Amino acid sequence: MHKQSKHSFRVMEVKYYKVIDSTNDEAARLLDGGLVEQNSSFVVRADYQTDGRGQRGNVWRSNNAENLMFSYVFFPKKVLASDQFFILQAAALSVADYLKSRGLPDVKIKWPNDIYCGMRKTCGMLIENAVSGRFIKHCIVGIGLNINQKVFPESLPNPVSMSLLTKKNYNLDEEFETLCKILEQKLTDAEKNPNELHKKYLENLLGLEKTLIYRANGVFFKGIIKNVDNRGLLTVENAESGETGVYDFKEIELVVPEQQKNTIGF
């Protein structure tokens, strides 16, 4: 593991590594070890992760120094543990807004917080919150954003990068700074106006009032997202039977076109 000296990013501290196991894990170690100033946001960034983690226990794979991989740590002023879905919404909207500002096409949030361009995944997140009493003590927002990578493992069903979509190459330092500024502002605003945040999240949600293919309890079906509540629970209507189901994280998944050839009847 090779660690470069830390440098400052605006009002935040950035700890930058050439190679690390996981930026989320390192952020947690720094917090647990008292190696960072409490109640002061900071970022852990790496060129390469040997054990990057994603949602659903997946591994986040990324080529060396081609994408953005970082964990943004912040300390909410007074966010109840029961309201932690607002953090997730703010983070997802930050990346969506950033991609839109860069001219990426058809940017949507795939519930709960993957970011898609069309039906292809460009960003994944892993958000881990620490709770103290009734409130969130701190949040670790892990972000993996495909920027310049051109070739991906065949095992990934639908990856895409900004560069593949726009035919441009990007300066990672510049993109990092721009995205962090948006993230910082969005997380601050989230505490002030959670209702507006939730409204925008729904407006950007992939599959809202549209028929797509899902899998739940091992069964494939055509479903229509009807709502996501303030706790993050997803309501999906079966397009054929009209019945609705409410799902928590990991209980339902979207089946992207590249995976549909393995389903029966679709």
PDB file of C-alpha atoms in Angstrom:
ATOM      1  CA  MET A   1       0.000   0.000   0.000  1.00  0.00           C
ATOM      2  CA  HIS A   2       1.478   3.327  -1.015  1.00  0.00           C
ATOM      3  CA  LYS A   3       0.184   6.461   0.612  1.00  0.00           C
ATOM      4  CA  GLN A   4       0.915   9.930  -0.644  1.00  0.00           C
ATOM      5  CA  SER A   5       0.899  12.939   1.616  1.00  0.00           C
ATOM      6  CA  LYS A   6      -2.483  14.428   2.301  1.00  0.00           C
ATOM      7  CA  HIS A   7      -3.490  17.677   0.657  1.00  0.00           C
ATOM      8  CA  SER A   8      -6.346  20.078   1.147  1.00  0.00           C
ATOM      9  CA  PHE A   9      -9.504  20.347  -0.873  1.00  0.00           C
ATOM     10  CA  ARG A  10     -11.254  23.647  -0.315  1.00  0.00           C
ATOM     11  CA  VAL A  11     -12.282  23.530   3.358  1.00  0.00           C
ATOM     12  CA  MET A  12     -12.028  19.742   3.479  1.00  0.00           C
ATOM     13  CA  GLU A  13      -9.059  17.490   3.957  1.00  0.00           C
ATOM     14  CA  VAL A  14      -8.326  14.877   1.288  1.00  0.00           C
ATOM     15  CA  LYS A  15      -6.328  11.772   2.099  1.00  0.00           C
ATOM     16  CA  TYR A  16      -5.066  10.405  -1.194  1.00  0.00           C
ATOM     17  CA  TYR A  17      -3.702   6.904  -1.811  1.00  0.00           C
ATOM     18  CA  LYS A  18      -2.214   5.258  -4.858  1.00  0.00           C
ATOM     19  CA  VAL A  19      -3.469   1.854  -3.691  1.00  0.00           C
ATOM     20  CA  ILE A  20      -5.768   0.915  -0.845  1.00  0.00           C
ATOM     21  CA  ASP A  21      -8.096  -1.942   0.066  1.00  0.00           C
ATOM     22  CA  SER A  22     -11.256   0.173   0.264  1.00  0.00           C
ATOM     23  CA  THR A  23     -11.759   3.904   0.701  1.00  0.00           C
ATOM     24  CA  ASN A  24     -14.800   3.237   2.893  1.00  0.00           C
ATOM     25  CA  ASP A  25     -12.773   0.913   5.103  1.00  0.00           C
ATOM     26  CA  GLU A  26      -9.955   3.426   5.394  1.00  0.00           C
ATOM     27  CA  ALA A  27     -12.393   6.204   6.290  1.00  0.00           C
ATOM     28  CA  ALA A  28     -13.805   3.996   9.038  1.00  0.00           C
ATOM     29  CA  ARG A  29     -10.311   3.213  10.346  1.00  0.00           C
ATOM     30  CA  LEU A  30      -9.433   6.912  10.485  1.00  0.00           C
ATOM     31  CA  LEU A  31     -12.635   7.659  12.372  1.00  0.00           C
ATOM     32  CA  ASP A  32     -12.281   4.743  14.774  1.00  0.00           C
ATOM     33  CA  GLY A  33      -8.654   5.561  15.447  1.00  0.00           C
ATOM     34  CA  GLY A  34      -9.294   9.211  16.175  1.00  0.00           C
ATOM     35  CA  LEU A  35      -6.923  10.171  13.370  1.00  0.00           C
ATOM     36  CA  VAL A  36      -9.175  12.877  11.935  1.00  0.00           C
ATOM     37  CA  GLU A  37     -10.750  15.968  13.390  1.00  0.00           C
ATOM     38  CA  GLN A  38     -14.223  15.196  14.694  1.00  0.00           C
ATOM     39  CA  ASN A  39     -17.161  16.997  13.089  1.00  0.00           C
ATOM     40  CA  SER A  40     -14.974  18.084  10.182  1.00  0.00           C
ATOM     41  CA  SER A  41     -15.709  16.618   6.746  1.00  0.00           C
ATOM     42  CA  PHE A  42     -12.917  14.834   4.901  1.00  0.00           C
ATOM     43  CA  VAL A  43     -12.414  12.644   1.849  1.00  0.00           C
ATOM     44  CA  VAL A  44     -10.469   9.439   1.256  1.00  0.00           C
ATOM     45  CA  ARG A  45      -9.541   9.014  -2.400  1.00  0.00           C
ATOM     46  CA  ALA A  46      -7.609   6.277  -4.203  1.00  0.00           C
ATOM     47  CA  ASP A  47      -6.357   5.500  -7.690  1.00  0.00           C
ATOM     48  CA  TYR A  48      -6.945   1.796  -7.152  1.00  0.00           C
ATOM     49  CA  GLN A  49      -8.812  -0.382  -4.666  1.00  0.00           C
ATOM     50  CA  THR A  50      -7.874  -3.994  -4.055  1.00  0.00           C
ATOM     51  CA  ASP A  51     -11.109  -4.737  -2.205  1.00  0.00           C
ATOM     52  CA  GLY A  52     -13.624  -2.107  -3.289  1.00  0.00           C
ATOM     53  CA  ARG A  53     -17.129  -2.784  -2.040  1.00  0.00           C
ATOM     54  CA  GLY A  54     -20.519  -2.066  -3.582  1.00  0.00           C
ATOM     55  CA  GLN A  55     -24.170  -2.624  -2.780  1.00  0.00           C
ATOM     56  CA  ARG A  56     -25.511  -6.140  -2.141  1.00  0.00           C
ATOM     57  CA  GLY A  57     -22.052  -7.303  -1.065  1.00  0.00           C
ATOM     58  CA  ASN A  58     -20.690  -6.930  -4.598  1.00  0.00           C
ATOM     59  CA  VAL A  59     -17.088  -6.084  -5.438  1.00  0.00           C
ATOM     60  CA  TRP A  60     -16.501  -2.770  -7.199  1.00  0.00           C
ATOM     61  CA  ARG A  61     -14.025  -3.334 -10.055  1.00  0.00           C
ATOM     62  CA  SER A  62     -12.143  -0.446 -11.596  1.00  0.00           C
ATOM     63  CA  ASN A  63      -8.978  -0.014 -13.638  1.00  0.00           C
ATOM     64  CA  ASN A  64      -6.081   1.818 -12.041  1.00  0.00           C
ATOM     65  CA  ALA A  65      -6.272   5.638 -12.192  1.00  0.00           C
ATOM     66  CA  GLU A  66      -9.055   5.694 -14.787  1.00  0.00           C
ATOM     67  CA  ASN A  67     -12.070   6.413 -12.594  1.00  0.00           C
ATOM     68  CA  LEU A  68     -13.067   8.246  -9.439  1.00  0.00           C
ATOM     69  CA  MET A  69     -13.097   6.179  -6.255  1.00  0.00           C
ATOM     70  CA  PHE A  70     -13.526   8.043  -3.029  1.00  0.00           C
ATOM     71  CA  SER A  71     -15.365   8.163   0.276  1.00  0.00           C
ATOM     72  CA  TYR A  72     -16.802  11.447   1.440  1.00  0.00           C
ATOM     73  CA  VAL A  73     -17.221  11.649   5.213  1.00  0.00           C
ATOM     74  CA  PHE A  74     -19.438  14.225   6.820  1.00  0.00           C
ATOM     75  CA  PHE A  75     -21.171  14.874  10.102  1.00  0.00           C
ATOM     76  CA  PRO A  76     -24.882  15.766   9.865  1.00  0.00           C
ATOM     77  CA  LYS A  77     -26.022  18.362  12.356  1.00  0.00           C
ATOM     78  CA  LYS A  78     -29.250  16.690  13.398  1.00  0.00           C
ATOM     79  CA  VAL A  79     -30.471  13.891  11.157  1.00  0.00           C
ATOM     80  CA  LEU A  80     -32.476  11.182  12.892  1.00  0.00           C
ATOM     81  CA  ALA A  81     -31.360   7.613  12.289  1.00  0.00           C
ATOM     82  CA  SER A  82     -34.886   6.932  11.004  1.00  0.00           C
ATOM     83  CA  ASP A  83     -34.338   9.613   8.332  1.00  0.00           C
ATOM     84  CA  GLN A  84     -31.073   8.276   6.955  1.00  0.00           C
ATOM     85  CA  PHE A  85     -32.603   7.663   3.525  1.00  0.00           C
ATOM     86  CA  PHE A  86     -32.295  11.425   2.996  1.00  0.00           C
ATOM     87  CA  ILE A  87     -28.511  11.005   2.967  1.00  0.00           C
ATOM     88  CA  LEU A  88     -28.757   8.394   0.251  1.00  0.00           C
ATOM     89  CA  GLN A  89     -31.059  10.586  -1.831  1.00  0.00           C
ATOM     90  CA  ALA A  90     -28.738  13.584  -1.537  1.00  0.00           C
ATOM     91  CA  ALA A  91     -25.720  11.537  -2.609  1.00  0.00           C
ATOM     92  CA  ALA A  92     -27.537  10.008  -5.586  1.00  0.00           C
ATOM     93  CA  LEU A  93     -28.862  13.363  -6.743  1.00  0.00           C
ATOM     94  CA  SER A  94     -25.386  14.880  -6.434  1.00  0.00           C
ATOM     95  CA  VAL A  95     -23.924  12.426  -8.933  1.00  0.00           C
ATOM     96  CA  ALA A  96     -26.966  12.689 -11.200  1.00  0.00           C
ATOM     97  CA  ASP A  97     -26.701  16.483 -11.242  1.00  0.00           C
ATOM     98  CA  TYR A  98     -22.976  16.286 -11.890  1.00  0.00           C
ATOM     99  CA  LEU A  99     -23.427  13.952 -14.872  1.00  0.00           C
ATOM    100  CA  LYS A 100     -26.169  16.141 -16.301  1.00  0.00           C
ATOM    101  CA  SER A 101     -23.882  19.168 -16.000  1.00  0.00           C
ATOM    102  CA  ARG A 102     -21.348  17.261 -18.091  1.00  0.00           C
ATOM    103  CA  GLY A 103     -23.908  16.582 -20.818  1.00  0.00           C
ATOM    104  CA  LEU A 104     -24.381  12.872 -20.196  1.00  0.00           C
ATOM    105  CA  PRO A 105     -27.557  11.447 -21.768  1.00  0.00           C
ATOM    106  CA  ASP A 106     -30.673  10.128 -20.012  1.00  0.00           C
ATOM    107  CA  VAL A 107     -29.271  10.236 -16.463  1.00  0.00           C
ATOM    108  CA  LYS A 108     -31.434   8.397 -13.926  1.00  0.00           C
ATOM    109  CA  ILE A 109     -31.184   6.991 -10.406  1.00  0.00           C
ATOM    110  CA  LYS A 110     -31.753   3.250 -10.205  1.00  0.00           C
ATOM    111  CA  TRP A 111     -33.237   2.542  -6.789  1.00  0.00           C
ATOM    112  CA  PRO A 112     -31.778   2.862  -4.340  1.00  0.00           C
ATOM    113  CA  ASN A 113     -28.696   4.792  -5.464  1.00  0.00           C
ATOM    114  CA  ASP A 114     -26.947   3.469  -8.575  1.00  0.00           C
ATOM    115  CA  ILE A 115     -26.659   6.031 -11.350  1.00  0.00           C
ATOM    116  CA  TYR A 116     -27.523   5.003 -14.886  1.00  0.00           C
ATOM    117  CA  CYS A 117     -27.230   6.612 -18.294  1.00  0.00           C
ATOM    118  CA  GLY A 118     -30.035   4.980 -20.222  1.00  0.00           C
ATOM    119  CA  MET A 119     -29.938   1.380 -19.042  1.00  0.00           C
ATOM    120  CA  ARG A 120     -26.198   1.317 -18.396  1.00  0.00           C
ATOM    121  CA  LYS A 121     -24.537   1.753 -15.016  1.00  0.00           C
ATOM    122  CA  THR A 122     -21.993   4.523 -14.633  1.00  0.00           C
ATOM    123  CA  CYS A 123     -21.837   4.941 -10.856  1.00  0.00           C
ATOM    124  CA  GLY A 124     -22.286   2.823  -7.762  1.00  0.00           C
ATOM    125  CA  MET A 125     -22.397   3.879  -4.129  1.00  0.00           C
ATOM    126  CA  LEU A 126     -22.016   2.358  -0.707  1.00  0.00           C
ATOM    127  CA  ILE A 127     -23.268   4.550   2.131  1.00  0.00           C
ATOM    128  CA  GLU A 128     -22.484   3.559   5.708  1.00  0.00           C
ATOM    129  CA  ASN A 129     -23.855   5.517   8.659  1.00  0.00           C
ATOM    130  CA  ALA A 130     -22.825   5.462  12.304  1.00  0.00           C
ATOM    131  CA  VAL A 131     -25.607   6.140  14.805  1.00  0.00           C
ATOM    132  CA  SER A 132     -25.356   7.702  18.249  1.00  0.00           C
ATOM    133  CA  GLY A 133     -28.610   7.530  20.180  1.00  0.00           C
ATOM    134  CA  ARG A 134     -31.429   8.692  17.921  1.00  0.00           C
ATOM    135  CA  PHE A 135     -29.185  10.600  15.529  1.00  0.00           C
ATOM    136  CA  ILE A 136     -26.644   9.869  12.805  1.00  0.00           C
ATOM    137  CA  LYS A 137     -23.157  10.491  14.134  1.00  0.00           C
ATOM    138  CA  HIS A 138     -21.347  10.456  10.811  1.00  0.00           C
ATOM    139  CA  CYS A 139     -21.813   9.219   7.248  1.00  0.00           C
ATOM    140  CA  ILE A 140     -19.357   7.562   4.892  1.00  0.00           C
ATOM    141  CA  VAL A 141     -20.494   8.072   1.311  1.00  0.00           C
ATOM    142  CA  GLY A 142     -18.487   5.754  -0.929  1.00  0.00           C
ATOM    143  CA  ILE A 143     -18.647   6.601  -4.625  1.00  0.00           C
ATOM    144  CA  GLY A 144     -17.273   4.716  -7.622  1.00  0.00           C
ATOM    145  CA  LEU A 145     -17.788   6.680 -10.834  1.00  0.00           C
ATOM    146  CA  ASN A 146     -16.670   5.381 -14.242  1.00  0.00           C
ATOM    147  CA  ILE A 147     -14.841   8.235 -15.935  1.00  0.00           C
ATOM    148  CA  ASN A 148     -12.163   7.217 -18.469  1.00  0.00           C
ATOM    149  CA  GLN A 149     -12.328   3.406 -18.460  1.00  0.00           C
ATOM    150  CA  LYS A 150     -12.964   1.945 -21.920  1.00  0.00           C
ATOM    151  CA  VAL A 151     -12.895  -1.811 -21.290  1.00  0.00           C
ATOM    152  CA  PHE A 152     -14.819  -3.616 -18.539  1.00  0.00           C
ATOM    153  CA  PRO A 153     -14.937  -7.239 -17.367  1.00  0.00           C
ATOM    154  CA  GLU A 154     -17.387  -9.366 -19.324  1.00  0.00           C
ATOM    155  CA  SER A 155     -18.986 -10.455 -16.059  1.00  0.00           C
ATOM    156  CA  LEU A 156     -20.470  -6.982 -15.592  1.00  0.00           C
ATOM    157  CA  PRO A 157     -23.823  -6.828 -17.419  1.00  0.00           C
ATOM    158  CA  ASN A 158     -24.156  -3.150 -18.278  1.00  0.00           C
ATOM    159  CA  PRO A 159     -21.232  -0.879 -17.354  1.00  0.00           C
ATOM    160  CA  VAL A 160     -20.457   2.370 -19.123  1.00  0.00           C
ATOM    161  CA  SER A 161     -18.155   5.323 -18.520  1.00  0.00           C
ATOM    162  CA  MET A 162     -18.400   9.019 -19.221  1.00  0.00           C
ATOM    163  CA  SER A 163     -15.636   8.674 -21.794  1.00  0.00           C
ATOM    164  CA  LEU A 164     -17.420   5.902 -23.702  1.00  0.00           C
ATOM    165  CA  LEU A 165     -20.565   8.025 -23.915  1.00  0.00           C
ATOM    166  CA  THR A 166     -18.996  11.379 -24.790  1.00  0.00           C
ATOM    167  CA  LYS A 167     -15.817  10.255 -26.626  1.00  0.00           C
ATOM    168  CA  LYS A 168     -13.809  12.573 -24.352  1.00  0.00           C
ATOM    169  CA  ASN A 169     -11.051  11.988 -21.822  1.00  0.00           C
ATOM    170  CA  TYR A 170     -11.350  13.756 -18.483  1.00  0.00           C
ATOM    171  CA  ASN A 171      -8.959  15.197 -15.930  1.00  0.00           C
ATOM    172  CA  LEU A 172      -9.778  13.188 -12.820  1.00  0.00           C
ATOM    173  CA  ASP A 173      -8.643  15.881 -10.388  1.00  0.00           C
ATOM    174  CA  GLU A 174     -10.915  18.468 -11.981  1.00  0.00           C
ATOM    175  CA  GLU A 175     -13.901  16.110 -12.061  1.00  0.00           C
ATOM    176  CA  PHE A 176     -13.272  15.118  -8.450  1.00  0.00           C
ATOM    177  CA  GLU A 177     -13.295  18.723  -7.275  1.00  0.00           C
ATOM    178  CA  THR A 178     -16.462  19.555  -9.206  1.00  0.00           C
ATOM    179  CA  LEU A 179     -18.328  16.501  -7.933  1.00  0.00           C
ATOM    180  CA  CYS A 180     -17.257  17.083  -4.321  1.00  0.00           C
ATOM    181  CA  LYS A 181     -18.519  20.658  -4.417  1.00  0.00           C
ATOM    182  CA  ILE A 182     -21.915  19.476  -5.656  1.00  0.00           C
ATOM    183  CA  LEU A 183     -21.983  16.712  -3.047  1.00  0.00           C
ATOM    184  CA  GLU A 184     -21.101  19.082  -0.235  1.00  0.00           C
ATOM    185  CA  GLN A 185     -23.846  21.521  -1.209  1.00  0.00           C
ATOM    186  CA  LYS A 186     -26.472  18.842  -1.757  1.00  0.00           C
ATOM    187  CA  LEU A 187     -25.832  17.181   1.596  1.00  0.00           C
ATOM    188  CA  THR A 188     -26.089  20.544   3.337  1.00  0.00           C
ATOM    189  CA  ASP A 189     -29.335  21.392   1.540  1.00  0.00           C
ATOM    190  CA  ALA A 190     -30.783  17.963   2.340  1.00  0.00           C
ATOM    191  CA  GLU A 191     -30.931  18.809   6.022  1.00  0.00           C
ATOM    192  CA  LYS A 192     -32.727  22.061   5.293  1.00  0.00           C
ATOM    193  CA  ASN A 193     -35.419  20.865   2.890  1.00  0.00           C
ATOM    194  CA  PRO A 194     -35.907  17.077   2.905  1.00  0.00           C
ATOM    195  CA  ASN A 195     -39.320  17.258   1.218  1.00  0.00           C
ATOM    196  CA  GLU A 196     -37.887  19.007  -1.841  1.00  0.00           C
ATOM    197  CA  LEU A 197     -35.040  16.512  -1.898  1.00  0.00           C
ATOM    198  CA  HIS A 198     -37.463  13.586  -1.938  1.00  0.00           C
ATOM    199  CA  LYS A 199     -39.486  15.170  -4.727  1.00  0.00           C
ATOM    200  CA  LYS A 200     -36.386  15.558  -6.907  1.00  0.00           C
ATOM    201  CA  TYR A 201     -35.299  12.020  -6.143  1.00  0.00           C
ATOM    202  CA  LEU A 202     -38.605  10.667  -7.452  1.00  0.00           C
ATOM    203  CA  GLU A 203     -38.392  12.887 -10.534  1.00  0.00           C
ATOM    204  CA  ASN A 204     -35.029  11.314 -11.372  1.00  0.00           C
ATOM    205  CA  LEU A 205     -35.972   7.725 -10.549  1.00  0.00           C
ATOM    206  CA  LEU A 206     -35.444   5.097 -13.233  1.00  0.00           C
ATOM    207  CA  GLY A 207     -38.640   3.134 -13.879  1.00  0.00           C
ATOM    208  CA  LEU A 208     -41.105   5.484 -12.178  1.00  0.00           C
ATOM    209  CA  GLU A 209     -44.468   4.849 -13.874  1.00  0.00           C
ATOM    210  CA  LYS A 210     -42.713   2.775 -16.558  1.00  0.00           C
ATOM    211  CA  THR A 211     -42.864  -0.953 -17.233  1.00  0.00           C
ATOM    212  CA  LEU A 212     -39.559  -2.746 -16.711  1.00  0.00           C
ATOM    213  CA  ILE A 213     -38.549  -6.262 -15.721  1.00  0.00           C
ATOM    214  CA  TYR A 214     -37.807  -7.077 -12.078  1.00  0.00           C
ATOM    215  CA  ARG A 215     -36.934 -10.130 -10.040  1.00  0.00           C
ATOM    216  CA  ALA A 216     -38.190 -10.693  -6.499  1.00  0.00           C
ATOM    217  CA  ASN A 217     -38.235 -13.946  -4.536  1.00  0.00           C
ATOM    218  CA  GLY A 218     -36.730 -15.678  -7.565  1.00  0.00           C
ATOM    219  CA  VAL A 219     -39.637 -14.670  -9.813  1.00  0.00           C
ATOM    220  CA  PHE A 220     -39.326 -12.434 -12.873  1.00  0.00           C
ATOM    221  CA  PHE A 221     -42.182 -10.057 -13.607  1.00  0.00           C
ATOM    222  CA  LYS A 222     -43.067  -6.882 -15.454  1.00  0.00           C
ATOM    223  CA  GLY A 223     -43.333  -4.150 -12.875  1.00  0.00           C
ATOM    224  CA  ILE A 224     -44.044  -0.448 -12.559  1.00  0.00           C
ATOM    225  CA  ILE A 225     -42.501   1.628  -9.782  1.00  0.00           C
ATOM    226  CA  LYS A 226     -45.241   3.618  -8.094  1.00  0.00           C
ATOM    227  CA  ASN A 227     -43.421   5.210  -5.174  1.00  0.00           C
ATOM    228  CA  VAL A 228     -40.454   5.283  -2.802  1.00  0.00           C
ATOM    229  CA  ASP A 229     -41.323   6.366   0.729  1.00  0.00           C
ATOM    230  CA  ASN A 230     -39.207   8.409   3.127  1.00  0.00           C
ATOM    231  CA  ARG A 231     -37.649   5.263   4.567  1.00  0.00           C
ATOM    232  CA  GLY A 232     -36.535   4.097   1.135  1.00  0.00           C
ATOM    233  CA  LEU A 233     -39.107   1.325   0.724  1.00  0.00           C
ATOM    234  CA  LEU A 234     -40.020   0.714  -2.920  1.00  0.00           C
ATOM    235  CA  THR A 235     -43.590   0.147  -4.108  1.00  0.00           C
ATOM    236  CA  VAL A 236     -43.839  -1.798  -7.372  1.00  0.00           C
ATOM    237  CA  GLU A 237     -47.025  -2.753  -9.191  1.00  0.00           C
ATOM    238  CA  ASN A 238     -47.194  -5.979 -11.173  1.00  0.00           C
ATOM    239  CA  ALA A 239     -48.075  -4.779 -14.675  1.00  0.00           C
ATOM    240  CA  GLU A 240     -50.081  -7.917 -15.428  1.00  0.00           C
ATOM    241  CA  SER A 241     -51.908  -8.684 -12.188  1.00  0.00           C
ATOM    242  CA  GLY A 242     -52.217  -5.123 -10.850  1.00  0.00           C
ATOM    243  CA  GLU A 243     -51.030  -6.256  -7.420  1.00  0.00           C
ATOM    244  CA  THR A 244     -48.509  -4.104  -5.583  1.00  0.00           C
ATOM    245  CA  GLY A 245     -45.626  -5.099  -3.373  1.00  0.00           C
ATOM    246  CA  VAL A 246     -43.443  -3.090  -1.002  1.00  0.00           C
ATOM    247  CA  TYR A 247     -39.754  -3.959  -1.004  1.00  0.00           C
ATOM    248  CA  ASP A 248     -36.792  -3.143   1.186  1.00  0.00           C
ATOM    249  CA  PHE A 249     -33.184  -3.034  -0.005  1.00  0.00           C
ATOM    250  CA  LYS A 250     -31.954  -6.304  -1.535  1.00  0.00           C
ATOM    251  CA  GLU A 251     -35.486  -7.721  -1.832  1.00  0.00           C
ATOM    252  CA  ILE A 252     -35.987  -6.786  -5.490  1.00  0.00           C
ATOM    253  CA  GLU A 253     -33.716  -6.057  -8.421  1.00  0.00           C
ATOM    254  CA  LEU A 254     -34.071  -4.526 -11.845  1.00  0.00           C
ATOM    255  CA  VAL A 255     -33.232  -6.891 -14.699  1.00  0.00           C
ATOM    256  CA  VAL A 256     -31.311  -4.918 -17.323  1.00  0.00           C
ATOM    257  CA  PRO A 257     -31.625  -5.789 -21.040  1.00  0.00           C
ATOM    258  CA  GLU A 258     -28.279  -7.628 -21.084  1.00  0.00           C
ATOM    259  CA  GLN A 259     -29.615 -10.009 -18.410  1.00  0.00           C
ATOM    260  CA  GLN A 260     -33.040 -10.580 -19.918  1.00  0.00           C
ATOM    261  CA  LYS A 261     -31.833 -13.208 -22.374  1.00  0.00           C
ATOM    262  CA  ASN A 262     -31.445 -15.494 -19.369  1.00  0.00           C
ATOM    263  CA  THR A 263     -35.053 -15.058 -18.264  1.00  0.00           C
ATOM    264  CA  ILE A 264     -38.021 -17.059 -19.449  1.00  0.00           C
ATOM    265  CA  GLY A 265     -40.949 -15.398 -21.155  1.00  0.00           C
ATOM    266  CA  PHE A 266     -39.432 -11.931 -21.627  1.00  0.00           C
TER     267      PHE A 266
END
